mmCIF file of C-alpha atoms in Angstrom:
data_model
loop_
_atom_site.group_PDB
_atom_site.id
_atom_site.type_symbol
_atom_site.label_atom_id
_atom_site.label_comp_id
_atom_site.label_asym_id
_atom_site.label_seq_id
_atom_site.Cartn_x
_atom_site.Cartn_y
_atom_site.Cartn_z
ATOM 1 C CA UNK X 98 16.081 79.955 90.510
ATOM 2 C CA UNK X 99 17.013 83.590 91.737
ATOM 3 C CA UNK X 100 13.134 85.100 91.160
ATOM 4 C CA UNK X 101 12.618 81.264 93.507
ATOM 5 C CA UNK X 102 12.173 80.882 97.471
ATOM 6 C CA UNK X 103 14.736 78.903 99.985
ATOM 7 C CA UNK X 104 12.323 76.416 99.169
ATOM 8 C CA UNK X 105 13.572 73.491 96.924
ATOM 9 C CA UNK X 106 10.910 73.488 92.977
ATOM 10 C CA UNK X 107 9.181 70.709 92.578
ATOM 11 C CA UNK X 108 8.476 69.117 88.335
ATOM 12 C CA UNK X 109 6.188 66.064 88.271
ATOM 13 C CA UNK X 110 7.860 64.147 85.036
ATOM 14 C CA UNK X 111 4.571 62.798 83.595
ATOM 15 C CA UNK X 112 6.729 62.265 80.403
ATOM 16 C CA UNK X 113 8.866 59.571 81.817
ATOM 17 C CA UNK X 114 8.480 55.879 82.778
ATOM 18 C CA UNK X 115 10.059 53.428 84.420
ATOM 19 C CA UNK X 116 11.443 50.063 83.293
ATOM 20 C CA UNK X 117 13.006 47.438 86.070
ATOM 21 C CA UNK X 118 15.258 44.609 84.618
ATOM 22 C CA UNK X 119 15.167 42.115 88.341
ATOM 23 C CA UNK X 120 16.653 38.798 88.827
ATOM 24 C CA UNK X 121 19.776 37.762 89.766
ATOM 25 C CA UNK X 122 21.687 37.714 86.186
ATOM 26 C CA UNK X 123 20.443 42.018 85.959
ATOM 27 C CA UNK X 124 23.419 43.898 86.202
ATOM 28 C CA UNK X 125 25.860 40.911 83.489
ATOM 29 C CA UNK X 126 22.460 41.263 81.397
ATOM 30 C CA UNK X 127 22.311 45.175 81.356
ATOM 31 C CA UNK X 128 26.749 45.164 80.435
ATOM 32 C CA UNK X 129 26.409 42.958 77.926
ATOM 33 C CA UNK X 130 23.743 45.592 76.358
ATOM 34 C CA UNK X 131 24.291 49.165 77.393
ATOM 35 C CA UNK X 132 27.093 51.985 76.636
ATOM 36 C CA UNK X 133 28.238 52.478 80.406
ATOM 37 C CA UNK X 134 29.948 49.748 83.096
ATOM 38 C CA UNK X 135 26.643 48.804 85.670
ATOM 39 C CA UNK X 136 29.858 48.335 87.582
ATOM 40 C CA UNK X 137 29.731 51.950 88.601
ATOM 41 C CA UNK X 138 25.940 51.811 89.231
ATOM 42 C CA UNK X 139 25.717 52.534 93.610
ATOM 43 C CA UNK X 140 22.635 52.505 95.804
ATOM 44 C CA UNK X 141 21.127 56.038 95.758
ATOM 45 C CA UNK X 142 23.082 57.412 92.762
ATOM 46 C CA UNK X 143 21.814 57.321 89.409
ATOM 47 C CA UNK X 144 23.724 56.758 86.434
ATOM 48 C CA UNK X 145 23.725 57.668 82.998
ATOM 49 C CA UNK X 146 23.661 54.876 80.018
ATOM 50 C CA UNK X 147 22.178 54.637 76.374
ATOM 51 C CA UNK X 148 21.109 51.881 74.458
ATOM 52 C CA UNK X 149 22.765 50.914 71.295
ATOM 53 C CA UNK X 150 21.425 49.350 67.839
ATOM 54 C CA UNK X 151 24.829 46.989 66.399
ATOM 55 C CA UNK X 152 25.614 50.204 64.442
ATOM 56 C CA UNK X 153 25.476 51.871 66.959
ATOM 57 C CA UNK X 154 22.818 53.764 67.196
ATOM 58 C CA UNK X 155 20.951 54.890 69.651
ATOM 59 C CA UNK X 156 17.770 54.073 70.662
ATOM 60 C CA UNK X 157 17.068 55.323 73.818
ATOM 61 C CA UNK X 158 19.406 57.244 76.189
ATOM 62 C CA UNK X 159 18.797 55.844 80.184
ATOM 63 C CA UNK X 160 18.914 56.668 83.726
ATOM 64 C CA UNK X 161 19.774 53.639 85.584
ATOM 65 C CA UNK X 162 19.352 53.349 89.555
ATOM 66 C CA UNK X 163 19.386 50.502 91.557
ATOM 67 C CA UNK X 164 16.699 49.766 93.386
ATOM 68 C CA UNK X 165 14.552 47.809 95.008
ATOM 69 C CA UNK X 166 12.851 50.888 95.086
ATOM 70 C CA UNK X 167 9.933 49.601 98.061
ATOM 71 C CA UNK X 168 11.924 48.282 100.830
ATOM 72 C CA UNK X 169 8.554 45.991 100.537
ATOM 73 C CA UNK X 170 8.877 44.772 97.358
ATOM 74 C CA UNK X 171 8.683 40.895 96.735
ATOM 75 C CA UNK X 172 11.825 39.288 96.161
ATOM 76 C CA UNK X 173 13.157 42.467 96.759
ATOM 77 C CA UNK X 174 15.427 39.858 98.969
ATOM 78 C CA UNK X 175 16.990 37.488 96.568
ATOM 79 C CA UNK X 176 17.053 38.985 92.744
ATOM 80 C CA UNK X 177 18.953 42.142 92.124
ATOM 81 C CA UNK X 178 16.710 45.515 90.943
ATOM 82 C CA UNK X 179 18.113 47.777 87.833
ATOM 83 C CA UNK X 180 15.126 50.582 87.304
ATOM 84 C CA UNK X 181 15.694 52.636 83.815
ATOM 85 C CA UNK X 182 13.853 56.056 83.667
ATOM 86 C CA UNK X 183 13.419 57.280 80.133
ATOM 87 C CA UNK X 184 10.621 58.723 78.035
ATOM 88 C CA UNK X 185 6.858 56.751 78.145
ATOM 89 C CA UNK X 186 7.037 56.808 74.734
ATOM 90 C CA UNK X 187 10.318 54.183 74.857
ATOM 91 C CA UNK X 188 9.100 51.907 77.082
ATOM 92 C CA UNK X 189 7.576 49.440 74.701
ATOM 93 C CA UNK X 190 10.227 49.944 71.964
ATOM 94 C CA UNK X 191 12.961 49.755 74.851
ATOM 95 C CA UNK X 192 11.445 46.718 76.114
ATOM 96 C CA UNK X 193 10.902 44.626 73.190
ATOM 97 C CA UNK X 194 14.218 45.683 72.365
ATOM 98 C CA UNK X 195 16.579 43.802 75.163
ATOM 99 C CA UNK X 196 13.686 40.978 75.797
ATOM 100 C CA UNK X 197 15.176 39.391 72.281
ATOM 101 C CA UNK X 198 18.817 39.329 73.989
ATOM 102 C CA UNK X 199 17.596 37.681 77.006
ATOM 103 C CA UNK X 200 18.197 34.096 75.842
ATOM 104 C CA UNK X 201 18.910 31.973 79.450
ATOM 105 C CA UNK X 202 19.744 35.502 81.275
ATOM 106 C CA UNK X 203 17.689 35.105 84.821
ATOM 107 C CA UNK X 204 16.571 38.681 84.270
ATOM 108 C CA UNK X 205 12.635 39.636 83.625
ATOM 109 C CA UNK X 206 12.277 43.181 82.227
ATOM 110 C CA UNK X 207 7.930 44.271 83.783
ATOM 111 C CA UNK X 208 6.644 48.297 83.328
ATOM 112 C CA UNK X 209 6.429 49.859 86.263
ATOM 113 C CA UNK X 210 5.745 53.538 84.988
ATOM 114 C CA UNK X 211 1.762 52.364 86.262
ATOM 115 C CA UNK X 212 3.375 52.826 89.836
ATOM 116 C CA UNK X 213 5.730 55.416 90.656
ATOM 117 C CA UNK X 214 5.668 59.121 90.204
ATOM 118 C CA UNK X 215 8.986 60.515 88.912
ATOM 119 C CA UNK X 216 9.621 64.463 89.982
ATOM 120 C CA UNK X 217 12.376 66.339 89.580
ATOM 121 C CA UNK X 218 13.667 68.948 92.158
ATOM 122 C CA UNK X 219 15.569 72.105 92.583
ATOM 123 C CA UNK X 220 17.529 72.812 96.130
ATOM 124 C CA UNK X 221 17.518 76.719 96.214
ATOM 125 C CA UNK X 222 21.040 76.106 97.739
ATOM 126 C CA UNK X 223 22.561 73.302 98.251
ATOM 127 C CA UNK X 224 22.212 69.615 97.261
ATOM 128 C CA UNK X 225 21.500 68.894 100.767
ATOM 129 C CA UNK X 226 18.399 70.898 100.992
ATOM 130 C CA UNK X 227 17.199 67.558 98.409
ATOM 131 C CA UNK X 228 14.604 65.173 99.473
ATOM 132 C CA UNK X 229 16.725 62.387 100.917
ATOM 133 C CA UNK X 230 14.724 59.427 100.789
ATOM 134 C CA UNK X 231 14.237 58.301 97.457
ATOM 135 C CA UNK X 232 16.520 60.557 95.770
ATOM 136 C CA UNK X 233 19.399 59.973 92.964
ATOM 137 C CA UNK X 234 21.343 63.300 92.250
ATOM 138 C CA UNK X 235 21.146 64.320 88.670
ATOM 139 C CA UNK X 236 22.987 67.403 87.629
ATOM 140 C CA UNK X 237 24.475 70.023 89.979
ATOM 141 C CA UNK X 238 21.736 71.703 92.403
ATOM 142 C CA UNK X 239 19.237 69.160 90.721
ATOM 143 C CA UNK X 240 17.236 65.763 91.643
ATOM 144 C CA UNK X 241 14.797 62.706 90.633
ATOM 145 C CA UNK X 242 12.944 61.278 92.697
ATOM 146 C CA UNK X 243 10.434 59.106 93.037
ATOM 147 C CA UNK X 244 7.014 57.725 94.619
ATOM 148 C CA UNK X 245 4.802 55.475 94.562
ATOM 149 C CA UNK X 246 1.837 56.847 92.889
ATOM 150 C CA UNK X 247 -0.487 57.717 95.627
ATOM 151 C CA UNK X 248 2.003 59.031 97.880
ATOM 152 C CA UNK X 249 2.051 63.010 98.115
ATOM 153 C CA UNK X 250 5.081 65.141 96.156
ATOM 154 C CA UNK X 251 8.102 66.357 97.029
ATOM 155 C CA UNK X 252 7.585 69.183 99.357
ATOM 156 C CA UNK X 253 8.764 72.692 97.342
ATOM 157 C CA UNK X 254 7.340 75.856 94.438
ATOM 158 C CA UNK X 255 5.925 74.605 90.823
ATOM 159 C CA UNK X 256 8.494 74.296 88.858
ATOM 160 C CA UNK X 257 7.527 73.843 85.147
ATOM 161 C CA UNK X 258 8.036 71.374 82.834
ATOM 162 C CA UNK X 259 9.117 73.454 80.266
ATOM 163 C CA UNK X 260 11.785 74.869 82.848
ATOM 164 C CA UNK X 261 13.025 71.820 84.157
ATOM 165 C CA UNK X 262 13.644 70.907 80.281
ATOM 166 C CA UNK X 263 16.080 74.195 79.586
ATOM 167 C CA UNK X 264 17.932 72.955 82.438
ATOM 168 C CA UNK X 265 18.587 70.139 80.388
ATOM 169 C CA UNK X 266 19.017 71.985 77.475
ATOM 170 C CA UNK X 267 22.120 74.455 79.582
ATOM 171 C CA UNK X 268 23.688 71.509 80.400
ATOM 172 C CA UNK X 269 23.606 69.580 77.725
ATOM 173 C CA UNK X 270 21.730 66.680 78.653
ATOM 174 C CA UNK X 271 20.827 64.883 75.410
ATOM 175 C CA UNK X 272 17.154 62.752 75.257
ATOM 176 C CA UNK X 273 15.828 60.736 72.285
ATOM 177 C CA UNK X 274 12.521 60.764 71.225
ATOM 178 C CA UNK X 275 10.329 58.187 68.876
ATOM 179 C CA UNK X 276 11.364 60.687 65.866
ATOM 180 C CA UNK X 277 15.032 61.028 67.188
ATOM 181 C CA UNK X 278 15.392 57.269 68.203
ATOM 182 C CA UNK X 279 17.669 55.347 66.110
ATOM 183 C CA UNK X 280 18.834 58.632 64.296
ATOM 184 C CA UNK X 281 22.619 59.498 65.931
ATOM 185 C CA UNK X 282 25.834 56.842 66.829
ATOM 186 C CA UNK X 283 26.609 57.798 70.359
ATOM 187 C CA UNK X 284 28.779 60.239 70.458
ATOM 188 C CA UNK X 285 26.594 62.373 68.140
ATOM 189 C CA UNK X 286 24.663 62.950 71.541
ATOM 190 C CA UNK X 287 27.752 63.740 73.434
ATOM 191 C CA UNK X 288 27.140 60.400 75.547
ATOM 192 C CA UNK X 289 31.033 60.641 76.060
ATOM 193 C CA UNK X 290 31.040 64.108 77.761
ATOM 194 C CA UNK X 291 28.221 62.967 79.755
ATOM 195 C CA UNK X 292 29.422 60.015 81.002
ATOM 196 C CA UNK X 293 27.477 57.453 79.290
ATOM 197 C CA UNK X 294 30.096 55.412 77.625
ATOM 198 C CA UNK X 295 32.378 53.124 79.083
ATOM 199 C CA UNK X 296 36.022 53.005 77.052
ATOM 200 C CA UNK X 297 37.091 51.029 79.075
ATOM 201 C CA UNK X 298 34.331 47.641 79.397
ATOM 202 C CA UNK X 299 33.495 44.804 77.608
ATOM 203 C CA UNK X 300 31.800 44.132 74.293
ATOM 204 C CA UNK X 301 28.131 45.354 74.246
ATOM 205 C CA UNK X 302 25.015 45.913 71.318
ATOM 206 C CA UNK X 303 27.208 48.628 69.128
ATOM 207 C CA UNK X 304 30.413 48.701 70.318
ATOM 208 C CA UNK X 305 32.491 48.311 67.759
ATOM 209 C CA UNK X 306 31.055 50.909 65.600
ATOM 210 C CA UNK X 307 30.969 53.258 69.088
ATOM 211 C CA UNK X 308 34.976 52.473 69.676
ATOM 212 C CA UNK X 309 35.611 53.011 66.715
ATOM 213 C CA UNK X 310 34.527 56.578 66.305
ATOM 214 C CA UNK X 311 35.841 57.454 69.496
ATOM 215 C CA UNK X 312 39.579 56.039 68.581
ATOM 216 C CA UNK X 313 39.572 57.540 65.140
ATOM 217 C CA UNK X 314 38.068 60.241 66.315
ATOM 218 C CA UNK X 315 35.735 61.079 63.332
ATOM 219 C CA UNK X 316 33.297 62.317 64.416
ATOM 220 C CA UNK X 317 32.510 65.631 62.772
ATOM 221 C CA UNK X 318 28.630 66.076 63.532
ATOM 222 C CA UNK X 319 28.165 66.769 67.407
ATOM 223 C CA UNK X 320 25.392 67.870 69.807
ATOM 224 C CA UNK X 321 25.076 71.717 69.864
ATOM 225 C CA UNK X 322 23.426 74.376 71.934
ATOM 226 C CA UNK X 323 21.290 77.400 69.826
ATOM 227 C CA UNK X 324 19.363 79.816 70.362
ATOM 228 C CA UNK X 325 17.464 81.877 67.662
ATOM 229 C CA UNK X 326 17.545 85.258 66.780
ATOM 230 C CA UNK X 327 13.730 85.797 66.039
ATOM 231 C CA UNK X 328 10.570 83.413 67.943
ATOM 232 C CA UNK X 329 10.387 80.274 66.472
ATOM 233 C CA UNK X 330 8.908 76.710 67.683
ATOM 234 C CA UNK X 331 10.627 73.752 67.631
ATOM 235 C CA UNK X 332 10.214 69.999 67.637
ATOM 236 C CA UNK X 333 12.731 67.379 68.230
ATOM 237 C CA UNK X 334 13.378 65.772 65.708
ATOM 238 C CA UNK X 335 12.632 68.831 62.905
ATOM 239 C CA UNK X 336 14.913 68.313 60.989
ATOM 240 C CA UNK X 337 16.302 72.688 59.396
ATOM 241 C CA UNK X 338 19.422 73.999 58.373
ATOM 242 C CA UNK X 339 21.346 76.831 59.805
ATOM 243 C CA UNK X 340 22.208 80.509 58.243
ATOM 244 C CA UNK X 341 25.143 78.968 57.209
ATOM 245 C CA UNK X 342 24.068 76.322 55.321
ATOM 246 C CA UNK X 343 24.416 73.323 58.341
ATOM 247 C CA UNK X 344 21.792 70.756 58.130
ATOM 248 C CA UNK X 345 20.858 70.555 62.071
ATOM 249 C CA UNK X 346 18.501 68.024 63.883
ATOM 250 C CA UNK X 347 16.123 69.191 66.511
ATOM 251 C CA UNK X 348 16.731 67.097 69.374
ATOM 252 C CA UNK X 349 15.512 69.077 72.424
ATOM 253 C CA UNK X 350 13.779 72.254 72.483
ATOM 254 C CA UNK X 351 11.801 75.071 74.476
ATOM 255 C CA UNK X 352 10.556 78.117 73.673
ATOM 256 C CA UNK X 353 11.863 81.421 76.054
ATOM 257 C CA UNK X 354 9.503 84.203 77.320
ATOM 258 C CA UNK X 355 10.045 86.097 74.042
ATOM 259 C CA UNK X 356 9.376 83.813 71.405
ATOM 260 C CA UNK X 357 12.633 82.684 70.586
ATOM 261 C CA UNK X 358 13.297 79.607 70.606
ATOM 262 C CA UNK X 359 16.910 77.752 73.003
ATOM 263 C CA UNK X 360 17.301 73.559 71.355
ATOM 264 C CA UNK X 361 20.148 71.297 71.644
ATOM 265 C CA UNK X 362 20.477 70.386 67.782
ATOM 266 C CA UNK X 363 23.007 67.902 66.464
ATOM 267 C CA UNK X 364 24.332 69.421 63.415
ATOM 268 C CA UNK X 365 28.380 69.571 61.903
ATOM 269 C CA UNK X 366 31.185 70.992 64.445
ATOM 270 C CA UNK X 367 32.043 74.816 62.853
ATOM 271 C CA UNK X 368 34.310 74.424 59.943
ATOM 272 C CA UNK X 369 34.721 70.450 59.893
ATOM 273 C CA UNK X 370 35.186 68.658 56.372
ATOM 274 C CA UNK X 371 30.950 68.321 54.950
ATOM 275 C CA UNK X 372 30.399 65.329 54.622
ATOM 276 C CA UNK X 373 26.672 63.137 53.941
ATOM 277 C CA UNK X 374 24.303 63.856 56.617
ATOM 278 C CA UNK X 375 21.039 61.259 55.846
ATOM 279 C CA UNK X 376 18.774 63.205 59.033
ATOM 280 C CA UNK X 377 19.504 66.555 55.779
ATOM 281 C CA UNK X 378 16.165 68.029 55.185
ATOM 282 C CA UNK X 379 16.380 68.112 50.563
ATOM 283 C CA UNK X 380 17.594 70.596 49.102
ATOM 284 C CA UNK X 381 14.453 72.419 47.727
ATOM 285 C CA UNK X 382 13.528 76.286 48.028
ATOM 286 C CA UNK X 383 11.156 74.941 51.029
ATOM 287 C CA UNK X 384 14.304 74.413 52.392
ATOM 288 C CA UNK X 385 16.300 76.964 51.990
ATOM 289 C CA UNK X 386 13.347 79.681 53.128
ATOM 290 C CA UNK X 387 13.296 77.462 55.944
ATOM 291 C CA UNK X 388 16.216 78.537 57.527
ATOM 292 C CA UNK X 389 16.850 79.589 61.134
ATOM 293 C CA UNK X 390 19.234 81.836 61.719
ATOM 294 C CA UNK X 391 20.611 81.728 65.615
ATOM 295 C CA UNK X 392 23.285 82.238 67.792
ATOM 296 C CA UNK X 393 25.815 79.047 69.477
ATOM 297 C CA UNK X 394 25.490 78.661 72.403
ATOM 298 C CA UNK X 395 28.210 77.528 75.035
ATOM 299 C CA UNK X 396 28.015 73.912 76.810
ATOM 300 C CA UNK X 397 28.846 73.207 80.463
ATOM 301 C CA UNK X 398 32.056 70.949 78.655
ATOM 302 C CA UNK X 399 34.435 70.784 75.469
ATOM 303 C CA UNK X 400 33.368 69.156 72.496
ATOM 304 C CA UNK X 401 36.628 67.865 70.389
#
């Protein structure tokens, strides 16, 4: 960010949407479905969590915030509201999955993506340079700002979506999209390393598999960060092989100015014993030709 002025940088995250959960049973309901402890969700804070299948596969990575977003929201005083930020392309399937578990719980699930817009804001020097209203700390000097669609964007210099994505990659923050939803156990996405799993909470969907992987230490495939040696275009869901033969599945990717690709991908940890990978491309001459030479880059947290 050294090329920018002292003003914050603002990125319009139009590919992200909002799911609203409202009702007296909201937190109890989410506590039984998501991998983090909703009791830790405080006003003005952001809580990362995951929605999983009974087999522990992650369907969506969510950023929870405590509502209501608008003081004038009808019923806000009587019914608690929690909102989830996630890619718009997963809104429908995520809402449908969670509605199957509502049963008698007093909670309503609705899509509020059309009424609000999400911005990513990067402070120039210190977090206190971020907007105060509707701002939720995201990572380091970054925050999410949520405003009604008709409201003006937060003041600041425009930041490209690819630049925000590059910051996510450097921070090792996973995101899922339609091609990767349901493909990985939570720890393969490093959800345990980014504070998205509470191992001391009660049961939730997928908890048994996720806890077993944690306590038995059997996760040999993890999301790792790489940069290609030559110009390359990758997108989430691409299945490739590294030069050393390890298969990988791309989680997030962005092209640098020189054309090289920086990306997050799930692959075997260096030195880990080989194990079957259901997401690996077939072993064919074409697959071998598609191998990519890339250098591993550090993440801001350790991998087991």
